[in-house]
Structure formats: C-alpha cells, structure tokens
Amino acid sequence: MNVKVVKFGGSSLADAEHFAQVASIIKADPARRFVVASAPGKRSKDDIKVTDLFYECYEASRTHQNIDEIYSKIVDRYNAIIEGLGLDFDISGEFEYVKSALQHRSGRDFAASRGEYLNSLILAKYLKYDFVDAENVIFFKENGTLDAEKTNEAMRKELLQHKNAVIPGFYGVMPNGTIKTFSRGGSDITGSIVSRAVDADIYENWTDVSGCLMADPRIIDDPRPIKRVSYRELRELSYMGASVLHEDAIFPVKMANIPINIRNTNRPEDAGTMIVAENKEFDTDTVITGIAGRKGFSVITIENDMMNSEIGYGRRVLEVLENNEISFEHLPSGIDNMSVVVESKALDGRRDKVLAALNRAVHADSVTIEDGLALIATVGHGMVKYKGTAARVFNAISNAGINIRMIDQGSSEISIIVGVEEHDFDAALKAIYGEFVK
Ligand code: ASP
C-alpha cells in the first residue's frame, strides 16, 4: 500500500484551529500514516514560538531565576489547544515532569525538544495515532552528527509495528542518553528520516506557503511558484538563502529517491512544489528554476607576477584559510591573480592574522580584502539545454547599469553565480527575474 509521511511545521500546529485543519488533511488520505510534528509556532507576527519560550526557560533556570512566569505561558498555549479541540486529555503530569527537569537545569537541547514532545503527545491523542518518541529511534554520534544508519534501522523496526504514528520532530538522543536537537527548523530532517525508514512513496512537508517561489517575495512582487525542482537545484537555492526546507533535510530522502512535496496547510488545494531526483520537466517557458542570493561576502585578492608558473601557490593560499578554519565559497582566478570569496563573518576577529599569514605563505605583490559583496545564484537544469542563458543573465544585469564583480559557473551548469556590490543586490535580482519571467 501507498505510504505517505507528513510533516507539519510550527505555524500549522500553532493553535486548536490549525490542529483541526491538520487532522482533516491527514484523515483525507489513509496513506498519510506517519506524522512528524513541530512545536507550536507563531499565531501572529508578534507571537513567540513555543521553542523560543523553552529556550527562555532554560536561560532563566541556568541563571537561577524563577521560571514560573515563562513556563505558565507554555502551559497556557498547550491547554488552549487541548481545550479548543474539546479533548479529554490530562497532561498535567507531563507539565510537572518537564518543569521539574528544567528547574534541575537539564540541558538546553532537552528544554528546546519539549516543544515538539508535548505537541506530538496532543496530536497523537487527537488523531488516535500511536506516539513514538524520537528519543528511542533517532541517534546521534559522539561528535554530535546523526548516526544515519543506526537511526534508519531502529526507526524502520519500530514503525513496522505501527499502523499510524506521530513522531516528534527536531530531536534525538546522544550515546550517553541525553537529548540532542538538530539546528533550528530541524523537524524537516526528522520527516525526511522517517520517510526513508518507512520507504515512503512521498514526503509531504506541510507549511504556511504553497511551495517554493522562484525568488524572494520580499524583493520580487508576487514571484512565480516553482512546480518542480530537483534536490540539487533546491540545495543550491537554499544554500544561497531561499528558505523553505532545512538544508539537511534533503539527504535522507535523496538516498532513497523519495520525492518531497511542499504543501500549504492553509490552502490544501494548492499542488505546492515537488522536489524530485531529476528535474527533467523543467519549465521551458522560463528556462531557469529559481534565483536566490545572499549578502555578506568578502573577496580576498592576491596578486603576484608570474603566479601561474609557481606550482602549489593555490594550495598554500587555501592552507592559510584552513588553518584559520575559514571555508571558501568561490575561487575565481586569473593568470597572475587569485581571488577567494568567503563569508565576511568568517573573517571577524581574524582579518589581520589572515592577511599576515597569506603574506608569509605566498610572498604576494599585494593581498587585499574587500567587503560588501553579494552573491546571486541563477539556478536551473534547463540552462544546460539552452544556449545563451549566461549571456542573458549578464546582459540583464548590465542593462540595469550594474557592475558585475565576479562570475562563477559550476562545471555541472546547474547554476551561474554572479557577485555584485551589496547595494546593487535587489536591483540585480529584479533584473535577472525580469529577463526570464515575462
Ligand atoms: N521547533 C523547532 C524550531 O522552532 C524545530 C522546527 O520547528 O522544525 O526551530
């Protein structure tokens, strides 16, 4: 039988009304057997996510302050959901156990994880689904990374025993038994892990937007939704700042070749975005799949006559960055010069040290660091098939009177990256979008 894993984000489970909507989505399709839940999110723009309330509680307890006031806000949020749904469910024992653990200064991750734990208990009760605690089926290694294979095996074994289950997102357990969370937004990863374990036909990720958009709606008015995008395209877009899904959520489903469907809980009739292994049906109308970009990059430029004939030059430059734990983004180079693009914040507090070390390592004619670079990635599998796509990107930017500071096209031809001054960022993005989307 067809199996779907459904993950609901915090805004989809923020209050009783949303819980009821979520239940109707789940019950509309018996294949939706496994549900991953986030903690209650914001009900309005100025609201506070329950996860953040838990972080506040942790901080208060750590600094020996009274947590009563903050904790009662959390209890009120859950009680309002339980009452709003008319559920006969007494979880006061759970509230007490969590509070006492917080007062006894259990870890920060434990505190944060209780948001999804309590929400999932309520959702399981409401749906009449089993509750499977993530702490028994998601394992981290000593170094804090996910133990993917142990997790997959344990999750598979456990879920085989349940027709339907709710699994809290966001956390798992360390080898010493303490709770550990993924980074923020990590319930997406749990959904992906569950999908792989049950070999789902599809991983539906329900949120509050109807899928990924071709560009950032804060910059482009009403951008077009993306119907289909490949895992690789999405990774390029999310790395460059498009945020719909946690970056690390792609890996487990990619391994198992399971498509992800981003859907809108408030508009279940919308098809959303399909994230698939290969985006063969790219949009021939637009050629590109999406555009994303970020500010906050710096360019380290090293100039040296006869650089090209010196073997090992590049390695020595990169070694300096490695020794300073700085990772690089791009490496455009010429005959006698080489530039390294890095995130500006990676240079914080280390600028002078890096400059001195570079001078020592390569005896350059000049080494400079320039800040204020923004990178824009134009992404799409369709680009390989169409001649002149790069030219269209560059022309669009130059016709808008903007100077391009850097160009990089990966050899896979899935994306073209241009660097522009930060103050030209919005205009450059608009120019590219306008060129491809008519
Ligand atoms: N509740 C967590 C957060 O706010 C995890 C999640 O919702 O995915 O980041």
Short mmCIF file of C-alpha atoms and ligand atoms in Angstrom, two decimals:
data_model
loop_
_atom_site.label_atom_id
_atom_site.label_comp_id
_atom_site.label_asym_id
_atom_site.label_seq_id
_atom_site.Cartn_x
_atom_site.Cartn_y
_atom_site.Cartn_z
CA MET A 1 0.00 0.00 0.00
CA ASN A 2 0.97 3.55 -0.66
CA VAL A 3 2.67 5.25 2.36
CA LYS A 4 2.97 8.97 2.88
CA VAL A 5 4.92 10.70 5.61
CA VAL A 6 3.51 14.09 6.53
CA LYS A 7 5.38 16.73 8.48
CA PHE A 8 3.60 19.78 9.85
CA GLY A 9 5.57 22.89 10.73
CA GLY A 10 5.04 25.12 13.76
CA SER A 11 2.64 27.55 12.11
CA SER A 12 0.48 24.58 11.01
CA LEU A 13 0.20 23.45 14.63
CA ALA A 14 0.10 26.82 16.39
CA ASP A 15 -3.45 26.58 17.79
CA ALA A 16 -6.56 24.40 18.03
CA GLU A 17 -7.96 25.65 14.73
CA HIS A 18 -4.82 24.62 12.90
CA PHE A 19 -4.79 21.25 14.69
CA ALA A 20 -8.29 20.61 13.36
CA GLN A 21 -7.21 21.59 9.84
CA VAL A 22 -4.17 19.31 10.11
CA ALA A 23 -6.37 16.41 11.22
CA SER A 24 -8.70 16.90 8.29
CA ILE A 25 -5.73 16.84 5.88
CA ILE A 26 -4.39 13.65 7.47
CA LYS A 27 -7.75 11.90 7.54
CA ALA A 28 -8.46 12.81 3.92
CA ASP A 29 -5.92 10.21 2.79
CA PRO A 30 -5.38 6.87 4.59
CA ALA A 31 -1.87 6.70 3.10
CA ARG A 32 -0.86 9.53 5.47
CA ARG A 33 0.17 7.06 8.14
CA PHE A 34 3.19 8.69 9.75
CA VAL A 35 3.08 12.23 11.07
CA VAL A 36 6.01 14.36 12.22
CA ALA A 37 5.07 17.37 14.32
CA SER A 38 6.83 20.63 15.17
CA ALA A 39 6.26 22.66 18.32
CA PRO A 40 3.50 25.31 18.24
CA GLY A 41 4.77 28.24 16.17
CA LYS A 42 3.64 31.82 15.93
CA ARG A 43 -0.10 32.55 15.78
CA SER A 44 0.55 36.09 14.61
CA LYS A 45 3.54 38.17 13.59
CA ASP A 46 4.34 39.28 17.14
CA ASP A 47 3.72 35.95 18.82
CA ILE A 48 6.53 33.81 20.31
CA LYS A 49 7.26 30.25 19.21
CA VAL A 50 6.98 27.70 22.00
CA THR A 51 10.53 26.55 21.20
CA ASP A 52 11.73 30.08 21.98
CA LEU A 53 9.77 30.10 25.24
CA PHE A 54 11.55 26.89 26.18
CA TYR A 55 14.93 28.46 25.38
CA GLU A 56 13.94 31.38 27.63
CA CYS A 57 13.04 28.95 30.42
CA TYR A 58 16.36 27.24 30.06
CA GLU A 59 18.22 30.57 30.26
CA ALA A 60 16.21 31.64 33.31
CA SER A 61 16.87 28.38 35.09
CA ARG A 62 20.57 28.45 34.21
CA THR A 63 20.90 31.89 35.75
CA HIS A 64 18.95 30.80 38.86
CA GLN A 65 15.86 32.86 38.08
CA ASN A 66 12.31 31.81 38.67
CA ILE A 67 10.78 30.14 35.60
CA ASP A 68 7.14 30.17 36.76
CA GLU A 69 6.00 33.05 34.61
CA ILE A 70 7.54 31.87 31.34
CA TYR A 71 6.59 28.27 31.99
CA SER A 72 2.97 29.18 32.59
CA LYS A 73 2.88 30.78 29.12
CA ILE A 74 3.92 27.42 27.68
CA VAL A 75 1.33 25.52 29.70
CA ASP A 76 -1.34 28.01 28.60
CA ARG A 77 -0.50 27.50 24.94
CA TYR A 78 -0.92 23.72 25.19
CA ASN A 79 -4.01 23.94 27.39
CA ALA A 80 -5.64 26.30 24.90
CA ILE A 81 -5.07 23.70 22.18
CA ILE A 82 -6.42 20.84 24.29
CA GLU A 83 -9.49 22.84 25.33
CA GLY A 84 -10.04 24.29 21.88
CA LEU A 85 -10.19 20.77 20.47
CA GLY A 86 -12.51 19.63 23.25
CA LEU A 87 -10.05 16.85 24.10
CA ASP A 88 -10.36 14.90 27.30
CA PHE A 89 -6.63 14.75 27.94
CA ASP A 90 -4.87 15.46 31.19
CA ILE A 91 -1.18 16.10 30.65
CA SER A 92 -0.58 17.95 33.89
CA GLY A 93 1.81 15.14 34.94
CA GLU A 94 3.88 15.82 31.82
CA PHE A 95 3.92 19.55 32.52
CA GLU A 96 5.18 18.89 36.01
CA TYR A 97 7.87 16.47 34.95
CA VAL A 98 9.16 18.87 32.27
CA LYS A 99 9.10 21.82 34.67
CA SER A 100 10.98 19.96 37.31
CA ALA A 101 13.58 18.82 34.76
CA LEU A 102 14.01 22.45 33.67
CA GLN A 103 14.38 23.59 37.27
CA HIS A 104 17.03 20.98 37.82
CA ARG A 105 18.86 22.52 34.92
CA SER A 106 18.58 19.75 32.37
CA GLY A 107 20.34 20.63 29.11
CA ARG A 108 19.43 23.38 26.64
CA ASP A 109 18.55 20.85 23.94
CA PHE A 110 16.32 18.93 26.31
CA ALA A 111 14.44 22.15 27.06
CA ALA A 112 14.01 23.00 23.37
CA SER A 113 12.90 19.49 22.45
CA ARG A 114 9.94 19.52 24.84
CA GLY A 115 8.06 21.79 22.44
CA GLU A 116 7.69 19.03 19.86
CA TYR A 117 7.39 16.32 22.52
CA LEU A 118 4.29 17.84 24.16
CA ASN A 119 2.72 18.92 20.86
CA SER A 120 3.11 15.42 19.44
CA LEU A 121 1.52 13.83 22.53
CA ILE A 122 -1.53 16.04 21.99
CA LEU A 123 -1.67 15.45 18.24
CA ALA A 124 -1.37 11.67 18.69
CA LYS A 125 -4.23 11.72 21.19
CA TYR A 126 -6.37 13.87 18.89
CA LEU A 127 -5.74 11.72 15.81
CA LYS A 128 -5.92 8.47 17.81
CA TYR A 129 -2.49 7.58 16.41
CA ASP A 130 0.33 5.92 18.39
CA PHE A 131 3.03 8.15 19.85
CA VAL A 132 6.61 7.12 19.05
CA ASP A 133 9.18 9.12 20.98
CA ALA A 134 12.09 10.29 18.82
CA GLU A 135 14.49 9.65 21.70
CA ASN A 136 14.10 5.91 21.11
CA VAL A 137 14.63 6.00 17.36
CA ILE A 138 16.89 8.91 16.40
CA PHE A 139 20.54 8.52 17.38
CA PHE A 140 23.41 10.96 17.30
CA LYS A 141 27.08 10.02 17.36
CA GLU A 142 29.52 11.18 20.00
CA ASN A 143 30.61 14.05 17.70
CA GLY A 144 27.02 15.33 17.52
CA THR A 145 26.27 14.26 13.94
CA LEU A 146 23.36 12.00 13.09
CA ASP A 147 24.04 8.27 13.17
CA ALA A 148 22.06 7.77 9.97
CA GLU A 149 22.30 4.00 9.67
CA LYS A 150 21.58 3.15 13.31
CA THR A 151 18.67 5.59 13.20
CA ASN A 152 17.30 4.17 9.97
CA GLU A 153 17.35 0.65 11.31
CA ALA A 154 15.77 1.50 14.67
CA MET A 155 13.14 3.75 13.10
CA ARG A 156 12.21 1.14 10.49
CA LYS A 157 11.94 -1.61 13.09
CA GLU A 158 9.79 0.50 15.38
CA LEU A 159 7.45 1.90 12.74
CA LEU A 160 6.82 -1.53 11.24
CA GLN A 161 4.88 -2.19 14.42
CA HIS A 162 2.53 0.76 13.99
CA LYS A 163 -0.24 1.29 11.51
CA ASN A 164 -0.26 5.00 12.30
CA ALA A 165 2.05 7.07 14.46
CA VAL A 166 3.03 10.59 15.43
CA ILE A 167 6.75 11.22 15.90
CA PRO A 168 8.00 14.48 17.43
CA GLY A 169 10.40 16.35 15.16
CA PHE A 170 13.66 18.15 15.92
CA TYR A 171 15.42 15.84 18.40
CA GLY A 172 17.04 12.50 19.14
CA VAL A 173 19.42 11.07 21.69
CA MET A 174 23.18 11.14 22.30
CA PRO A 175 25.11 7.94 23.11
CA ASN A 176 25.07 8.95 26.81
CA GLY A 177 21.26 9.18 26.83
CA THR A 178 20.93 12.98 26.83
CA ILE A 179 18.59 14.70 24.39
CA LYS A 180 20.09 16.49 21.40
CA THR A 181 18.29 18.64 18.84
CA PHE A 182 19.09 19.36 15.22
CA SER A 183 19.64 23.01 14.33
CA ARG A 184 16.59 25.29 14.17
CA GLY A 185 13.91 24.14 11.78
CA GLY A 186 15.19 20.59 12.21
CA SER A 187 11.79 18.86 12.25
CA ASP A 188 12.15 18.83 8.47
CA ILE A 189 15.09 16.47 8.95
CA THR A 190 13.04 14.16 11.19
CA GLY A 191 10.38 13.99 8.47
CA SER A 192 13.00 13.04 5.95
CA ILE A 193 14.47 10.36 8.25
CA VAL A 194 11.02 8.85 8.84
CA SER A 195 10.30 8.87 5.10
CA ARG A 196 13.46 6.95 4.37
CA ALA A 197 12.82 4.45 7.19
CA VAL A 198 9.31 3.52 6.03
CA ASP A 199 10.28 3.76 2.37
CA ALA A 200 7.56 6.31 1.78
CA ASP A 201 6.16 6.99 -1.65
CA ILE A 202 6.24 10.67 -0.85
CA TYR A 203 7.30 13.02 1.94
CA GLU A 204 4.72 15.77 2.30
CA ASN A 205 6.09 18.78 4.11
CA TRP A 206 3.17 20.99 5.15
CA THR A 207 3.91 24.60 5.93
CA ASP A 208 2.31 28.04 5.53
CA VAL A 209 3.30 28.77 1.94
CA SER A 210 2.27 26.99 -1.26
CA GLY A 211 5.75 25.73 -2.04
CA CYS A 212 9.00 27.32 -3.10
CA LEU A 213 8.95 30.53 -5.05
CA MET A 214 11.21 31.45 -7.94
CA ALA A 215 12.62 34.37 -5.95
CA ASP A 216 12.41 36.07 -2.57
CA PRO A 217 8.95 37.69 -2.25
CA ARG A 218 10.48 40.48 -0.14
CA ILE A 219 12.34 41.61 -3.25
CA ILE A 220 10.18 40.44 -6.16
CA ASP A 221 6.45 41.19 -6.13
CA ASP A 222 4.41 38.02 -6.21
CA PRO A 223 7.09 35.69 -7.63
CA ARG A 224 6.01 32.59 -9.52
CA PRO A 225 5.79 29.35 -7.56
CA ILE A 226 8.15 26.55 -8.58
CA LYS A 227 6.26 23.45 -9.67
CA ARG A 228 9.20 21.05 -9.81
CA VAL A 229 12.73 21.35 -8.59
CA SER A 230 15.48 18.76 -8.24
CA TYR A 231 17.21 18.01 -4.93
CA ARG A 232 20.37 19.57 -6.34
CA GLU A 233 18.68 22.71 -7.58
CA LEU A 234 16.97 23.16 -4.26
CA ARG A 235 20.20 22.69 -2.40
CA GLU A 236 21.82 25.42 -4.50
CA LEU A 237 18.86 27.71 -3.87
CA SER A 238 18.65 27.04 -0.15
CA TYR A 239 22.38 27.42 0.29
CA MET A 240 22.04 30.84 -1.27
CA GLY A 241 19.29 31.86 1.09
CA ALA A 242 15.96 30.50 -0.17
CA SER A 243 14.38 29.09 2.96
CA VAL A 244 11.52 26.70 2.75
CA LEU A 245 13.12 23.50 3.91
CA HIS A 246 16.03 22.82 6.27
CA GLU A 247 19.15 22.30 4.11
CA ASP A 248 19.97 18.95 5.70
CA ALA A 249 16.50 17.54 5.11
CA ILE A 250 17.36 16.61 1.56
CA PHE A 251 19.96 13.93 2.28
CA PRO A 252 17.90 11.07 3.79
CA VAL A 253 15.21 11.20 1.10
CA LYS A 254 17.70 11.73 -1.67
CA MET A 255 19.38 8.46 -0.68
CA ALA A 256 16.08 6.66 -1.01
CA ASN A 257 14.88 8.65 -4.03
CA ILE A 258 11.69 9.80 -2.32
CA PRO A 259 10.08 12.99 -3.67
CA ILE A 260 9.24 15.81 -1.27
CA ASN A 261 6.08 17.77 -1.78
CA ILE A 262 5.95 21.19 -0.09
CA ARG A 263 2.29 21.97 0.68
CA ASN A 264 0.30 24.73 2.32
CA THR A 265 -1.81 23.70 5.34
CA ASN A 266 -4.00 26.77 4.85
CA ARG A 267 -4.54 26.04 1.13
CA PRO A 268 -4.52 22.25 0.80
CA GLU A 269 -5.99 22.53 -2.70
CA ASP A 270 -2.70 24.01 -4.00
CA ALA A 271 -0.35 21.46 -5.56
CA GLY A 272 2.75 23.04 -3.99
CA THR A 273 6.29 22.27 -5.10
CA MET A 274 7.57 18.81 -5.98
CA ILE A 275 11.21 18.17 -5.13
CA VAL A 276 12.46 15.26 -7.21
CA ALA A 277 15.68 13.46 -8.12
CA GLU A 278 15.81 14.77 -11.67
CA ASN A 279 14.06 17.82 -12.90
CA LYS A 280 13.56 16.73 -16.49
CA GLU A 281 10.34 18.63 -16.89
CA PHE A 282 11.93 21.98 -16.26
CA ASP A 283 9.88 24.96 -17.18
CA THR A 284 10.64 25.57 -20.84
CA ASP A 285 8.90 28.85 -20.54
CA THR A 286 11.35 30.29 -18.03
CA VAL A 287 14.48 28.11 -18.65
CA ILE A 288 15.62 28.77 -15.09
CA THR A 289 14.13 27.22 -11.96
CA GLY A 290 14.87 29.92 -9.42
CA ILE A 291 17.07 32.77 -8.27
CA ALA A 292 18.47 33.24 -4.78
CA GLY A 293 21.18 35.30 -3.24
CA ARG A 294 22.85 36.50 -0.09
CA LYS A 295 24.78 39.50 1.09
CA GLY A 296 27.74 39.46 3.43
CA PHE A 297 30.66 38.16 1.38
CA SER A 298 34.25 39.36 1.14
CA VAL A 299 36.82 38.88 -1.60
CA ILE A 300 40.43 38.23 -0.72
CA THR A 301 42.51 39.12 -3.76
CA ILE A 302 46.12 38.03 -4.11
CA GLU A 303 48.24 39.41 -6.92
CA ASN A 304 51.64 38.22 -7.96
CA ASP A 305 53.55 38.50 -11.22
CA MET A 306 54.25 35.05 -12.60
CA MET A 307 51.80 33.41 -10.22
CA ASN A 308 50.76 31.00 -12.94
CA SER A 309 54.18 29.37 -13.13
CA GLU A 310 54.51 28.74 -9.43
CA ILE A 311 53.31 25.28 -8.53
CA GLY A 312 51.50 24.91 -5.20
CA TYR A 313 50.50 28.59 -4.95
CA GLY A 314 46.79 27.91 -4.64
CA ARG A 315 47.35 25.19 -2.11
CA ARG A 316 49.36 27.49 0.13
CA VAL A 317 46.63 30.15 -0.01
CA LEU A 318 43.93 27.66 0.88
CA GLU A 319 46.07 26.21 3.64
CA VAL A 320 46.09 29.60 5.36
CA LEU A 321 42.30 29.64 5.26
CA GLU A 322 42.13 26.08 6.51
CA ASN A 323 44.44 26.87 9.42
CA ASN A 324 42.09 29.71 10.34
CA GLU A 325 39.02 27.49 9.98
CA ILE A 326 37.60 29.60 7.17
CA SER A 327 35.77 27.82 4.40
CA PHE A 328 35.70 29.38 0.97
CA GLU A 329 32.75 29.79 -1.37
CA HIS A 330 34.34 30.53 -4.74
CA LEU A 331 37.76 30.73 -6.22
CA PRO A 332 37.83 32.86 -9.35
CA SER A 333 41.39 33.21 -10.63
CA GLY A 334 43.39 34.85 -13.40
CA ILE A 335 46.94 34.41 -14.67
CA ASP A 336 48.66 36.50 -12.04
CA ASN A 337 45.91 36.87 -9.50
CA MET A 338 43.64 34.73 -7.49
CA SER A 339 40.54 35.68 -5.51
CA VAL A 340 38.90 33.79 -2.75
CA VAL A 341 35.32 34.59 -1.83
CA VAL A 342 34.49 33.95 1.82
CA GLU A 343 31.69 34.89 4.17
CA SER A 344 32.62 38.21 5.81
CA LYS A 345 31.63 36.98 9.24
CA ALA A 346 34.20 34.18 8.98
CA LEU A 347 36.88 36.88 8.99
CA ASP A 348 35.63 38.52 12.17
CA GLY A 349 38.49 38.94 14.60
CA ARG A 350 40.94 37.23 12.22
CA ARG A 351 41.44 39.72 9.43
CA ASP A 352 44.92 40.86 10.34
CA LYS A 353 46.02 37.36 11.18
CA VAL A 354 44.82 36.03 7.82
CA LEU A 355 46.46 38.88 5.89
CA ALA A 356 49.77 38.36 7.68
CA ALA A 357 49.65 34.61 7.20
CA LEU A 358 48.89 34.99 3.48
CA ASN A 359 51.77 37.39 3.03
CA ARG A 360 54.09 34.93 4.73
CA ALA A 361 52.78 31.92 2.82
CA VAL A 362 52.95 33.30 -0.73
CA HIS A 363 55.06 36.49 -0.67
CA ALA A 364 52.46 38.21 -2.80
CA ASP A 365 52.84 41.59 -4.51
CA SER A 366 49.58 42.54 -2.87
CA VAL A 367 46.89 40.96 -0.73
CA THR A 368 43.65 42.85 -0.17
CA ILE A 369 40.30 42.14 1.40
CA GLU A 370 37.18 43.87 0.08
CA ASP A 371 33.84 43.55 1.84
CA GLY A 372 30.31 44.26 0.72
CA LEU A 373 29.86 41.60 -1.93
CA ALA A 374 26.50 39.96 -2.60
CA LEU A 375 26.22 36.69 -4.49
CA ILE A 376 23.26 35.78 -6.68
CA ALA A 377 22.73 32.26 -7.98
CA THR A 378 20.56 31.69 -11.03
CA VAL A 379 19.71 28.01 -10.87
CA GLY A 380 18.14 25.50 -13.24
CA HIS A 381 18.80 22.25 -15.07
CA GLY A 382 17.28 23.85 -18.15
CA MET A 383 20.32 26.05 -18.53
CA VAL A 384 22.44 23.25 -19.97
CA LYS A 385 19.95 22.80 -22.77
CA TYR A 386 19.66 26.41 -23.81
CA LYS A 387 22.35 28.44 -25.46
CA GLY A 388 22.90 31.97 -24.28
CA THR A 389 21.50 31.63 -20.77
CA ALA A 390 24.65 33.05 -19.17
CA ALA A 391 24.63 35.93 -21.65
CA ARG A 392 21.05 36.72 -20.72
CA VAL A 393 21.97 36.85 -17.01
CA PHE A 394 24.93 39.17 -17.64
CA ASN A 395 23.06 41.40 -20.11
CA ALA A 396 20.14 41.79 -17.77
CA ILE A 397 22.47 42.94 -15.00
CA SER A 398 24.50 45.26 -17.18
CA ASN A 399 21.39 46.74 -18.83
CA ALA A 400 20.30 47.70 -15.33
CA GLY A 401 23.55 49.67 -15.04
CA ILE A 402 25.06 47.29 -12.51
CA ASN A 403 28.68 46.26 -12.43
CA ILE A 404 29.39 42.54 -12.10
CA ARG A 405 32.25 41.94 -9.68
CA MET A 406 32.58 38.20 -10.07
CA ILE A 407 31.27 35.33 -12.21
CA ASP A 408 31.33 31.64 -11.47
CA GLN A 409 29.63 28.86 -13.35
CA GLY A 410 29.94 25.41 -11.86
CA SER A 411 31.01 22.75 -14.34
CA SER A 412 27.67 20.99 -13.89
CA GLU A 413 26.00 24.03 -15.47
CA ILE A 414 23.20 23.92 -12.95
CA SER A 415 23.87 27.42 -11.68
CA ILE A 416 25.52 30.68 -12.64
CA ILE A 417 26.78 32.77 -9.74
CA VAL A 418 27.43 36.46 -10.04
CA GLY A 419 28.84 38.77 -7.41
CA VAL A 420 27.63 42.37 -7.23
CA GLU A 421 28.02 45.20 -4.74
CA GLU A 422 25.60 44.77 -1.84
CA HIS A 423 23.77 47.99 -2.66
CA ASP A 424 23.03 46.61 -6.17
CA PHE A 425 21.68 43.34 -4.83
CA ASP A 426 17.91 43.95 -5.11
CA ALA A 427 18.18 45.65 -8.49
CA ALA A 428 20.33 42.82 -9.92
CA LEU A 429 17.90 40.19 -8.67
CA LYS A 430 14.97 42.06 -10.20
CA ALA A 431 16.84 42.42 -13.49
CA ILE A 432 17.52 38.67 -13.74
CA TYR A 433 13.97 37.75 -12.74
CA GLY A 434 12.54 40.20 -15.27
CA GLU A 435 14.70 38.73 -18.01
CA PHE A 436 13.49 35.17 -17.53
CA VAL A 437 9.97 35.57 -16.23
CA LYS A 438 7.79 37.58 -18.54
N1 ASP B 1 10.62 23.90 16.79
C1 ASP B 1 11.92 23.94 16.22
C2 ASP B 1 12.25 25.35 15.79
O1 ASP B 1 11.49 26.27 16.07
C3 ASP B 1 12.12 22.94 15.13
C4 ASP B 1 11.14 23.03 13.98
O2 ASP B 1 10.08 23.62 14.08
O3 ASP B 1 11.44 22.45 12.94
O4 ASP B 1 13.28 25.58 15.21
#
